[in-house]
Amino acid sequence: MWQGKKKALTFSFDDGVRQDVRLIAILNKYGLKGTFNVNSALLGKNALGYYGMTVRHDKVDRRQVAGIYEGHEIAAHTLTHPFLTKLTDEEIVNEVEEDRKALSALCGKEVVGMAYPGGGTNYDERVAKVVAEKTGVRYARTIVSTLSLSPQRDSLFCYHPTCHVLDKEIFSLVDEFLSYEGETEKLLYIWGHSYEFDGGAVNPNGMDWEIFEDLCRKLSGRADVFYGTNGEILL
Ligand SMILES: [Zn+2]
C-alpha cells in the first residue's frame, strides 16, 4: 500500500466546475493528485452563486471532461446533485449508477469512486448500504471533517476526509503531516470546491488561490509521501 510509504496525500474536489482547470494546473505543477466528483447530467450548465456564495459556478463542458481531468481520477457525484437521504432506494441507484456509467463512458475507464452531494446530512446508513450493495461504486466520501491524520479503518462507503479547504485547522494539519516521522500510517485527505478559492461569502480561514498554491508547494516533492488519487489511496 502507498508504495511502502507511511504517509499519503490526496485531494477531492466536487461539482465539476471551470475553476477545476486552474486547480489542476496547480496540482500538476507540484506533482499532486486528486479526485474530481462530477454531476454528469449538469455538465455544460452555467450558474452564478451556489450555497449562498456569489462566485461563478459554471460546469465544465461534456466534451472536455476526459481532457481536463487527465492524470487525476473522475468520480461520481450523482446525476443532478439531490439530497440522497430524501430519495427512494431505486432513485438513489438511478442517480448514482447512471452518473457513474455516463462518466465512465466520457473518460474511457471505469469510474468506481463517489462523493455524496449536498451539504448537511447528505448520506445516512440506508443510502450508504444502497450505494455499497446496488451500484458499482467502491468507495464514497462524506463531507465530515475528522481533523485527524489517522486513516479510517471501517466502511469505505462513509469515508470521512481529514478536512475541508476552508477549515481553519488545515494549516496545522499540513504542518503535523509534514513533520510526522513515526511508523504508523498517516493520511491527509483534503476536500473542497475549486470555486471556493475565488472567495465569497463563506471563507473562515482566508483561503484563496495563492494560499492554496503555497500549501501545495509545501506539500510537494517529499520522498516519504505517496501522492495519489482517492482511489489509489483507499482501494
Ligand atoms: Zn457537490
Short mmCIF file of C-alpha atoms and ligand atoms in Angstrom, two decimals:
data_model
loop_
_atom_site.label_atom_id
_atom_site.label_comp_id
_atom_site.label_asym_id
_atom_site.label_seq_id
_atom_site.Cartn_x
_atom_site.Cartn_y
_atom_site.Cartn_z
CA MET A 1 0.00 0.00 0.00
CA TRP A 2 1.13 3.54 -0.80
CA GLN A 3 4.29 2.13 -2.42
CA GLY A 4 5.66 1.25 1.00
CA LYS A 5 5.39 4.83 2.30
CA LYS A 6 3.86 5.68 5.66
CA LYS A 7 2.25 8.93 4.59
CA ALA A 8 -0.25 9.65 1.83
CA LEU A 9 -1.80 12.85 0.48
CA THR A 10 -4.94 13.12 -1.60
CA PHE A 11 -7.44 15.77 -2.68
CA SER A 12 -11.13 15.51 -3.55
CA PHE A 13 -12.98 18.34 -5.31
CA ASP A 14 -16.68 18.39 -6.09
CA ASP A 15 -19.10 19.62 -8.73
CA GLY A 16 -17.04 19.65 -11.95
CA VAL A 17 -16.69 23.42 -12.42
CA ARG A 18 -14.50 25.52 -14.74
CA GLN A 19 -12.23 26.56 -11.85
CA ASP A 20 -11.07 22.91 -11.80
CA VAL A 21 -8.87 23.73 -14.82
CA ARG A 22 -6.91 26.29 -12.79
CA LEU A 23 -6.78 23.94 -9.80
CA ILE A 24 -5.47 21.03 -11.86
CA ALA A 25 -2.73 23.23 -13.31
CA ILE A 26 -1.56 23.85 -9.72
CA LEU A 27 -1.79 20.18 -8.72
CA ASN A 28 0.14 19.18 -11.87
CA LYS A 29 2.81 21.82 -11.26
CA TYR A 30 3.59 20.25 -7.88
CA GLY A 31 3.05 16.58 -8.79
CA LEU A 32 -0.05 16.22 -6.60
CA LYS A 33 -3.07 14.00 -7.36
CA GLY A 34 -6.76 14.39 -6.80
CA THR A 35 -10.22 13.05 -7.46
CA PHE A 36 -12.92 15.14 -9.11
CA ASN A 37 -16.55 14.34 -8.36
CA VAL A 38 -18.76 15.27 -11.28
CA ASN A 39 -22.54 15.53 -11.88
CA SER A 40 -22.80 14.22 -15.44
CA ALA A 41 -26.36 15.48 -16.06
CA LEU A 42 -25.34 19.05 -15.17
CA LEU A 43 -22.28 19.28 -17.47
CA GLY A 44 -22.23 22.41 -19.62
CA LYS A 45 -24.70 24.29 -17.38
CA ASN A 46 -23.86 27.81 -16.22
CA ALA A 47 -24.77 29.45 -12.94
CA LEU A 48 -23.67 32.29 -10.70
CA GLY A 49 -23.76 31.59 -7.00
CA TYR A 50 -24.01 28.36 -5.08
CA TYR A 51 -24.77 27.62 -1.44
CA GLY A 52 -25.10 31.37 -0.95
CA MET A 53 -21.69 32.15 -2.45
CA THR A 54 -21.54 34.79 -5.16
CA VAL A 55 -18.95 33.03 -7.34
CA ARG A 56 -19.08 31.60 -10.83
CA HIS A 57 -20.28 28.03 -10.74
CA ASP A 58 -20.08 27.10 -14.41
CA LYS A 59 -19.87 23.40 -15.08
CA VAL A 60 -17.20 22.04 -17.40
CA ASP A 61 -18.27 21.01 -20.89
CA ARG A 62 -19.16 17.37 -21.53
CA ARG A 63 -16.67 17.05 -24.39
CA GLN A 64 -13.83 18.43 -22.26
CA VAL A 65 -14.23 16.12 -19.26
CA ALA A 66 -11.67 13.50 -20.31
CA GLY A 67 -9.06 16.13 -21.22
CA ILE A 68 -9.46 18.40 -18.20
CA TYR A 69 -9.17 15.61 -15.64
CA GLU A 70 -6.46 13.58 -17.35
CA GLY A 71 -3.94 12.23 -14.84
CA HIS A 72 -6.46 12.51 -11.99
CA GLU A 73 -9.49 10.44 -11.00
CA ILE A 74 -13.03 11.20 -12.11
CA ALA A 75 -15.66 10.03 -9.63
CA ALA A 76 -19.45 10.09 -9.38
CA HIS A 77 -21.35 12.84 -7.56
CA THR A 78 -24.84 11.77 -8.79
CA LEU A 79 -26.59 12.94 -11.96
CA THR A 80 -28.29 16.04 -10.55
CA HIS A 81 -26.92 16.68 -7.02
CA PRO A 82 -30.04 15.79 -4.95
CA PHE A 83 -30.19 15.03 -1.22
CA LEU A 84 -29.93 11.25 -1.43
CA THR A 85 -31.47 10.80 2.03
CA LYS A 86 -34.76 12.11 0.61
CA LEU A 87 -34.88 9.61 -2.29
CA THR A 88 -36.14 6.03 -2.53
CA ASP A 89 -33.64 3.19 -2.91
CA GLU A 90 -34.48 2.97 -6.60
CA GLU A 91 -33.97 6.71 -7.14
CA ILE A 92 -30.61 6.56 -5.32
CA VAL A 93 -29.42 3.74 -7.57
CA ASN A 94 -30.51 5.70 -10.65
CA GLU A 95 -28.78 8.94 -9.54
CA VAL A 96 -25.53 7.18 -8.61
CA GLU A 97 -25.25 4.37 -11.11
CA GLU A 98 -26.33 6.36 -14.18
CA ASP A 99 -23.84 9.09 -13.24
CA ARG A 100 -21.09 6.51 -12.77
CA LYS A 101 -21.84 4.90 -16.14
CA ALA A 102 -22.06 8.22 -18.00
CA LEU A 103 -18.73 9.38 -16.53
CA SER A 104 -17.11 6.01 -17.29
CA ALA A 105 -18.16 6.44 -20.94
CA LEU A 106 -16.92 10.04 -21.04
CA CYS A 107 -13.49 9.31 -19.58
CA GLY A 108 -13.00 5.90 -21.19
CA LYS A 109 -12.37 3.99 -17.98
CA GLU A 110 -14.48 2.57 -15.21
CA VAL A 111 -15.42 5.11 -12.55
CA VAL A 112 -15.56 3.48 -9.09
CA GLY A 113 -15.41 6.41 -6.65
CA MET A 114 -18.07 8.75 -5.37
CA ALA A 115 -18.65 11.77 -3.13
CA TYR A 116 -22.11 12.27 -1.60
CA PRO A 117 -23.68 15.50 -2.92
CA GLY A 118 -25.14 18.29 -0.79
CA GLY A 119 -24.21 19.93 2.50
CA GLY A 120 -25.54 18.95 5.93
CA THR A 121 -26.83 15.41 6.22
CA ASN A 122 -26.13 14.19 2.73
CA TYR A 123 -25.97 10.46 3.46
CA ASP A 124 -27.15 8.02 6.09
CA GLU A 125 -26.83 4.29 6.77
CA ARG A 126 -29.56 3.39 4.26
CA VAL A 127 -28.02 5.50 1.47
CA ALA A 128 -24.54 4.06 2.12
CA LYS A 129 -25.95 0.50 2.09
CA VAL A 130 -27.78 1.07 -1.22
CA VAL A 131 -24.64 2.55 -2.79
CA ALA A 132 -22.49 -0.33 -1.49
CA GLU A 133 -24.84 -3.12 -2.50
CA LYS A 134 -26.64 -1.89 -5.61
CA THR A 135 -24.14 0.20 -7.58
CA GLY A 136 -20.64 -0.26 -8.99
CA VAL A 137 -19.23 2.37 -6.60
CA ARG A 138 -16.39 1.02 -4.41
CA TYR A 139 -15.89 3.95 -2.04
CA ALA A 140 -17.88 7.07 -1.14
CA ARG A 141 -16.64 10.24 0.59
CA THR A 142 -18.70 12.24 3.06
CA ILE A 143 -18.28 15.92 3.99
CA VAL A 144 -17.45 15.19 7.63
CA SER A 145 -14.00 16.52 8.60
CA THR A 146 -12.18 14.20 11.02
CA LEU A 147 -9.40 16.77 11.63
CA SER A 148 -7.24 13.67 12.16
CA LEU A 149 -4.43 12.12 10.14
CA SER A 150 -5.34 8.57 11.17
CA PRO A 151 -6.75 6.64 8.20
CA GLN A 152 -10.28 5.36 8.80
CA ARG A 153 -10.43 1.58 9.12
CA ASP A 154 -14.16 0.92 8.81
CA SER A 155 -16.58 1.39 5.91
CA LEU A 156 -15.28 2.74 2.63
CA PHE A 157 -18.85 3.85 1.94
CA CYS A 158 -18.84 6.52 4.68
CA TYR A 159 -15.28 7.69 4.23
CA HIS A 160 -14.62 10.88 6.14
CA PRO A 161 -11.92 13.26 4.81
CA THR A 162 -9.36 14.91 7.09
CA CYS A 163 -10.50 18.47 6.43
CA HIS A 164 -12.13 20.93 4.07
CA VAL A 165 -10.06 23.60 2.31
CA LEU A 166 -11.81 26.29 4.36
CA ASP A 167 -11.33 24.59 7.76
CA LYS A 168 -9.10 26.79 9.89
CA GLU A 169 -7.24 23.68 11.09
CA ILE A 170 -5.91 22.94 7.57
CA PHE A 171 -2.64 24.80 8.19
CA SER A 172 -1.76 23.00 11.42
CA LEU A 173 -2.79 19.65 9.88
CA VAL A 174 -0.43 20.23 6.94
CA ASP A 175 2.41 21.02 9.37
CA GLU A 176 1.59 17.99 11.53
CA PHE A 177 1.52 15.77 8.41
CA LEU A 178 4.83 17.04 7.05
CA SER A 179 6.71 16.82 10.34
CA TYR A 180 5.44 13.32 11.23
CA GLU A 181 8.22 10.74 11.20
CA GLY A 182 6.63 7.82 13.05
CA GLU A 183 5.82 4.32 11.87
CA THR A 184 2.01 4.48 11.88
CA GLU A 185 0.28 5.28 8.57
CA LYS A 186 -0.92 8.86 8.23
CA LEU A 187 -3.33 10.20 5.60
CA LEU A 188 -4.00 13.83 4.75
CA TYR A 189 -7.24 13.86 2.76
CA ILE A 190 -8.38 17.37 1.80
CA TRP A 191 -11.70 18.13 0.08
CA GLY A 192 -13.45 21.20 -1.22
CA HIS A 193 -14.72 23.03 -4.31
CA SER A 194 -12.35 24.87 -6.63
CA TYR A 195 -14.74 27.87 -6.80
CA GLU A 196 -14.12 28.42 -3.10
CA PHE A 197 -10.65 29.77 -3.98
CA ASP A 198 -12.35 32.64 -5.85
CA GLY A 199 -13.52 33.99 -2.48
CA GLY A 200 -17.11 34.53 -1.45
CA ALA A 201 -19.36 34.98 1.50
CA VAL A 202 -18.16 31.98 3.50
CA ASN A 203 -14.40 31.87 3.99
CA PRO A 204 -13.40 31.39 7.64
CA ASN A 205 -9.67 30.81 7.06
CA GLY A 206 -8.91 33.37 4.34
CA MET A 207 -8.15 30.67 1.76
CA ASP A 208 -7.56 31.81 -1.81
CA TRP A 209 -5.69 30.61 -4.91
CA GLU A 210 -2.35 31.94 -3.72
CA ILE A 211 -2.58 30.43 -0.23
CA PHE A 212 -3.68 27.10 -1.70
CA GLU A 213 -0.73 27.10 -4.10
CA ASP A 214 1.61 27.82 -1.17
CA LEU A 215 0.19 24.78 0.64
CA CYS A 216 0.66 22.64 -2.48
CA ARG A 217 4.26 23.80 -2.83
CA LYS A 218 4.90 22.98 0.81
CA LEU A 219 3.34 19.51 0.45
CA SER A 220 5.16 18.63 -2.79
CA GLY A 221 8.34 16.71 -3.53
CA ARG A 222 8.54 14.72 -0.30
CA ALA A 223 10.22 11.33 -0.63
CA ASP A 224 8.25 9.97 2.33
CA VAL A 225 4.80 10.88 0.94
CA PHE A 226 2.70 8.89 -1.52
CA TYR A 227 0.75 11.24 -3.79
CA GLY A 228 -2.37 9.55 -5.15
CA THR A 229 -5.98 9.92 -6.20
CA ASN A 230 -8.66 8.91 -3.67
CA GLY A 231 -8.99 5.55 -5.42
CA GLU A 232 -5.24 4.90 -5.36
CA ILE A 233 -5.11 5.77 -1.66
CA LEU A 234 -8.21 3.89 -0.48
CA LEU A 235 -8.62 0.79 -2.68
ZN ZN B 1 -21.44 18.93 -4.73
#
